[in-house]
């Protein structure tokens, strides 16, 4: 089996996916029309042409503008279902998706509308597509601590639907310590914690996410490579890093994929995983990410298998389900390369 087919057929887990970042222009225009909202762009093509970013903030401006058409529960259902169909086509058997409630509640859309639409689709994903999932509620770090606390309280009636809290949006100028108290409260409520760190920001933000936010994994974590002590700690604690190759390329975190640190990270013993982040904006879903990075770094089938195995180990799955998936994966790899 050639490498592309091998990647396509591997049963995979995705751990770093913003549901709002899976909003394809076609669906965005369809929902805008039915909700009588005028987008700033005249067509799907002109919107896609705007997807040229020189840094994270360029992307975030378009990403938040795109969310403005999402008003009703059905809109959030359609957004999530659209991703799940893509996930199925990519042979994703388990996904942990992030959502940004504040991108909607700040526009007057009730928290309940957002979460009910997303969760109805996730339940259908389990029943009709056989995809298991966990939900991660991310706080927007460019907003205040007070706003994050308010969002945390709003989420409590839906506590059972949410596995973890996270931290995303503009990393520069918004270090993890801004949210130390919110994350402490979230842990008291029993949420796991994750955070974007070391995407555009320095290794200090990764230290902060570990020491102050007590995260069980780091989203991105690219700048860890600048700090040997940090690398040692991440290896020793086997803290997963959710790496997003095409996102890193499109947001200029790396100049080209051949200079991406993923392979070096893997060989050092870091628990790295491959994910798509915001696939509608960055030109590819999880298989595209694997194919692009495997080609740029000449990854072997063994290395790709290890990356996929890492994702299941790094997931929030209950142990019995994790083992079930790991066996499924092992069987596939054994058949293919051993
Ligand atoms: N929100 C959606 N995608 C993001 C990214 N790559 N970094 C920070 N915040 C985000
Ligand atoms: Zn992200």
XYZ file of C-alpha atoms and ligand atoms in Angstrom:
349
model
C 0.000 0.000 0.000
C 1.414 3.414 -0.871
C 1.870 6.055 1.815
C -1.177 8.148 0.934
C -3.505 5.134 1.031
C -1.867 4.040 4.285
C -2.550 7.458 5.833
C -6.122 7.497 4.538
C -6.919 4.050 5.909
C -5.352 4.436 9.354
C -8.034 4.802 12.048
C -7.233 8.200 13.566
C -8.058 10.506 16.477
C -8.141 14.284 16.121
C -7.415 16.335 19.237
C -7.052 19.912 17.999
C -9.954 21.107 15.897
C -11.899 24.359 16.285
C -15.425 23.684 15.110
C -15.723 27.317 13.960
C -12.538 26.756 11.955
C -14.183 23.938 10.012
C -16.741 26.407 8.600
C -16.466 25.924 4.835
C -17.342 28.997 2.722
C -20.120 27.114 0.884
C -21.952 26.372 4.140
C -21.211 29.893 5.437
C -22.932 31.444 2.419
C -25.885 29.043 2.668
C -26.462 29.864 6.353
C -25.928 33.607 5.744
C -28.631 33.527 3.074
C -31.206 31.690 5.186
C -30.510 34.047 8.128
C -30.649 37.173 5.918
C -27.112 38.215 6.798
C -24.886 40.005 4.323
C -21.281 38.772 4.295
C -18.478 41.210 3.426
C -17.512 38.989 0.476
C -19.599 38.620 -2.660
C -18.859 34.964 -3.375
C -17.341 31.755 -2.061
C -14.387 32.329 -4.392
C -13.689 35.882 -3.212
C -13.872 34.721 0.416
C -11.400 31.887 -0.271
C -9.078 34.335 -2.028
C -8.870 36.315 1.213
C -7.331 33.328 3.009
C -3.763 34.648 2.905
C -2.355 35.263 6.326
C 0.922 36.702 7.535
C 0.245 35.999 11.220
C -2.343 34.528 13.604
C -4.298 37.791 14.005
C -5.011 38.092 10.232
C -6.669 34.704 10.375
C -8.547 35.384 13.627
C -10.147 38.532 12.152
C -11.668 36.501 9.300
C -12.522 33.566 11.567
C -14.584 35.740 13.945
C -16.253 37.520 11.007
C -17.280 34.112 9.646
C -18.972 33.096 12.906
C -21.339 36.109 12.658
C -23.816 34.154 10.493
C -24.353 31.448 13.130
C -27.559 32.355 14.974
C -29.805 29.331 15.538
C -29.322 25.883 17.039
C -29.684 24.345 13.577
C -26.765 26.490 12.337
C -24.478 25.004 14.999
C -25.809 21.556 14.189
C -25.083 21.993 10.467
C -21.590 23.358 11.161
C -20.732 20.372 13.372
C -22.355 17.791 11.124
C -20.443 19.136 8.114
C -17.171 18.536 10.007
C -18.232 15.052 11.130
C -18.901 14.014 7.525
C -15.380 15.173 6.660
C -14.009 13.385 9.727
C -15.650 10.151 8.589
C -14.144 10.525 5.112
C -10.741 10.984 6.807
C -11.218 7.815 8.836
C -11.313 9.692 12.138
C -12.857 7.366 14.724
C -12.520 9.748 17.677
C -12.475 13.543 17.773
C -12.084 16.137 20.537
C -13.475 19.392 19.254
C -13.087 22.887 20.643
C -15.755 25.541 20.523
C -15.526 29.252 21.336
C -18.749 30.151 23.185
C -17.688 33.788 23.599
C -17.496 34.247 19.819
C -21.276 33.745 19.921
C -22.499 34.935 23.332
C -20.801 38.329 22.765
C -23.105 38.671 19.705
C -26.205 37.858 21.760
C -26.488 34.156 20.831
C -27.366 32.187 24.011
C -24.839 29.620 25.292
C -27.657 27.063 25.263
C -28.245 27.512 21.501
C -24.575 26.915 20.723
C -24.041 23.848 22.877
C -27.338 22.168 22.037
C -26.691 22.418 18.297
C -23.131 21.106 18.606
C -24.046 18.253 20.969
C -27.039 17.092 18.904
C -24.680 16.712 15.936
C -22.048 14.948 18.071
C -24.687 12.473 19.275
C -25.734 11.822 15.671
C -22.048 11.437 14.826
C -21.802 8.660 17.382
C -25.036 6.942 16.340
C -24.931 7.313 12.569
C -21.198 7.541 11.806
C -19.680 5.634 14.728
C -17.426 8.594 15.675
C -16.856 9.091 19.403
C -16.184 12.612 20.644
C -15.356 14.869 23.566
C -16.060 18.601 23.730
C -13.591 21.280 24.850
C -14.817 24.773 25.764
C -12.166 27.357 24.921
C -11.893 30.787 26.504
C -10.884 33.640 24.222
C -7.670 34.962 25.760
C -8.006 38.451 24.246
C -11.127 38.941 26.414
C -11.041 39.571 30.156
C -10.699 37.168 33.063
C -14.140 38.333 34.199
C -15.628 37.358 30.841
C -14.043 33.897 31.087
C -15.474 33.454 34.611
C -18.919 34.402 33.312
C -18.612 31.843 30.517
C -17.503 29.154 32.961
C -20.589 29.782 35.097
C -22.833 29.734 31.994
C -21.479 26.318 31.088
C -22.376 24.671 34.410
C -25.904 23.542 33.439
C -24.179 21.638 30.601
C -21.288 20.367 32.707
C -21.836 16.747 31.644
C -21.484 17.651 27.961
C -18.052 19.289 28.329
C -14.850 17.368 29.081
C -12.236 20.121 29.266
C -11.674 23.848 29.092
C -9.079 25.390 26.800
C -7.507 28.721 25.908
C -7.236 30.117 22.381
C -7.174 33.332 20.272
C -4.372 35.958 20.301
C -1.400 34.547 22.206
C 0.734 37.701 22.041
C 0.049 39.936 25.038
C -2.319 37.400 26.637
C -0.162 34.992 28.653
C -1.592 31.988 30.541
C -1.282 33.698 33.947
C -4.180 35.997 32.968
C -6.439 32.924 33.372
C -4.833 31.141 36.343
C -7.817 31.682 38.638
C -10.406 30.722 36.005
C -8.586 27.484 35.261
C -8.282 26.712 38.989
C -12.057 27.126 39.317
C -12.633 24.971 36.210
C -10.507 22.202 37.757
C -12.577 22.463 40.957
C -15.620 21.775 38.789
C -13.851 18.686 37.449
C -12.911 19.876 33.960
C -9.653 18.744 32.363
C -7.575 21.647 31.036
C -5.656 22.318 27.813
C -4.234 25.554 26.364
C -2.793 26.968 23.158
C 0.790 27.882 23.972
C 4.020 28.333 22.046
C 2.280 28.875 18.705
C 3.315 32.529 18.266
C 4.378 32.934 21.865
C 7.609 32.091 23.719
C 8.430 28.920 25.718
C 7.456 30.875 28.875
C 3.822 30.514 27.807
C 4.236 26.728 27.751
C 5.788 26.795 31.230
C 2.852 28.954 32.335
C 0.297 26.573 30.840
C 1.943 23.648 32.666
C 2.674 25.280 36.021
C -0.204 27.759 36.394
C -3.007 26.197 34.348
C -2.113 22.559 35.086
C -2.904 21.526 31.537
C -2.906 17.886 30.522
C -1.817 18.787 27.015
C -0.453 21.734 25.037
C -2.068 22.915 21.809
C 0.782 23.590 19.328
C 3.832 23.951 21.591
C 6.212 24.665 18.705
C 8.405 27.082 20.679
C 9.227 24.349 23.216
C 12.107 23.562 20.858
C 13.845 26.751 22.036
C 14.146 25.547 25.638
C 16.000 22.329 26.527
C 14.759 22.263 30.125
C 11.196 22.510 28.872
C 11.741 19.715 26.344
C 13.051 17.530 29.183
C 9.999 18.270 31.303
C 7.543 17.598 28.446
C 9.249 14.267 27.761
C 9.450 13.273 31.397
C 5.737 13.967 31.970
C 4.762 12.769 28.479
C 2.700 15.930 27.994
C 1.083 15.687 24.543
C 1.593 18.443 21.973
C -1.192 18.826 19.403
C 0.783 19.847 16.330
C -0.991 21.344 13.296
C 1.351 21.344 10.268
C -0.763 23.154 7.646
C -1.885 25.726 10.222
C 1.766 26.379 11.123
C 2.563 26.843 7.455
C -0.392 29.136 6.688
C 0.155 31.278 9.805
C 3.900 31.504 9.147
C 4.889 29.736 12.359
C 7.245 27.838 10.025
C 8.614 29.110 6.698
C 8.096 25.790 4.969
C 7.084 22.296 6.029
C 10.551 20.878 5.469
C 11.746 23.025 8.397
C 8.907 21.861 10.659
C 10.207 20.418 13.975
C 7.701 17.519 14.107
C 10.120 14.741 13.192
C 12.807 16.022 15.566
C 10.209 16.262 18.320
C 9.048 12.705 17.679
C 12.613 11.344 17.795
C 13.386 13.176 21.011
C 10.492 11.277 22.629
C 7.944 14.087 22.819
C 4.334 12.891 22.629
C 3.478 14.748 19.414
C 0.231 14.328 17.474
C -1.016 15.608 14.087
C -4.195 17.674 13.768
C -5.938 20.107 11.435
C -6.758 23.115 13.724
C -8.955 25.157 11.314
C -9.179 22.990 8.196
C -11.562 25.216 6.228
C -9.046 28.073 6.437
C -5.719 26.270 6.180
C -6.269 24.107 3.129
C -6.742 20.645 4.530
C -8.269 18.134 6.903
C -6.294 15.618 8.956
C -5.250 13.357 6.061
C -4.000 16.383 4.096
C -1.942 17.365 7.147
C -0.427 13.892 7.429
C 0.296 13.639 3.702
C 1.885 17.109 3.532
C 4.122 16.649 6.574
C 5.025 13.034 5.705
C 6.115 14.152 2.272
C 8.064 17.211 3.505
C 9.888 15.275 6.260
C 10.059 11.847 4.569
C 8.182 10.176 7.411
C 8.058 6.388 7.365
C 4.959 4.254 7.938
C 6.329 3.438 11.417
C 6.682 7.133 12.272
C 3.184 7.896 11.021
C 1.813 4.947 13.000
C 3.549 6.272 16.125
C 1.993 9.743 15.644
C -1.471 8.212 15.355
C -0.883 5.985 18.369
C 0.203 9.083 20.339
C -3.177 10.718 19.611
C -5.096 7.873 21.220
C -2.766 7.924 24.240
C -3.193 11.714 24.475
C -6.984 11.660 24.212
C -9.510 12.065 27.035
C -11.085 8.714 26.156
C -12.068 6.351 28.973
C -9.368 3.677 29.320
C -11.442 0.788 27.943
C -12.342 2.691 24.751
C -8.749 3.872 24.348
C -7.575 0.254 24.486
C -10.218 -0.774 21.948
C -8.976 1.861 19.488
C -5.307 1.043 20.146
C -5.996 -2.603 19.303
C -7.819 -1.595 16.136
C -4.829 0.553 15.176
C -2.313 -2.147 16.068
C -4.138 -4.708 13.950
C -4.046 -2.366 10.972
C -0.349 -1.524 11.389
C 0.644 -5.155 11.943
C -1.137 -6.199 8.800
C 0.471 -3.410 6.829
C 4.119 -3.213 7.911
C 5.152 -5.991 10.262
N -8.553 29.914 17.294
C -8.781 29.148 16.208
N -7.615 28.717 15.696
C -6.621 29.198 16.489
C -5.214 29.105 16.487
N -4.549 28.397 15.566
N -4.532 29.749 17.448
C -5.170 30.460 18.387
N -6.496 30.592 18.428
C -7.231 29.957 17.493
Zn -5.983 25.907 17.536
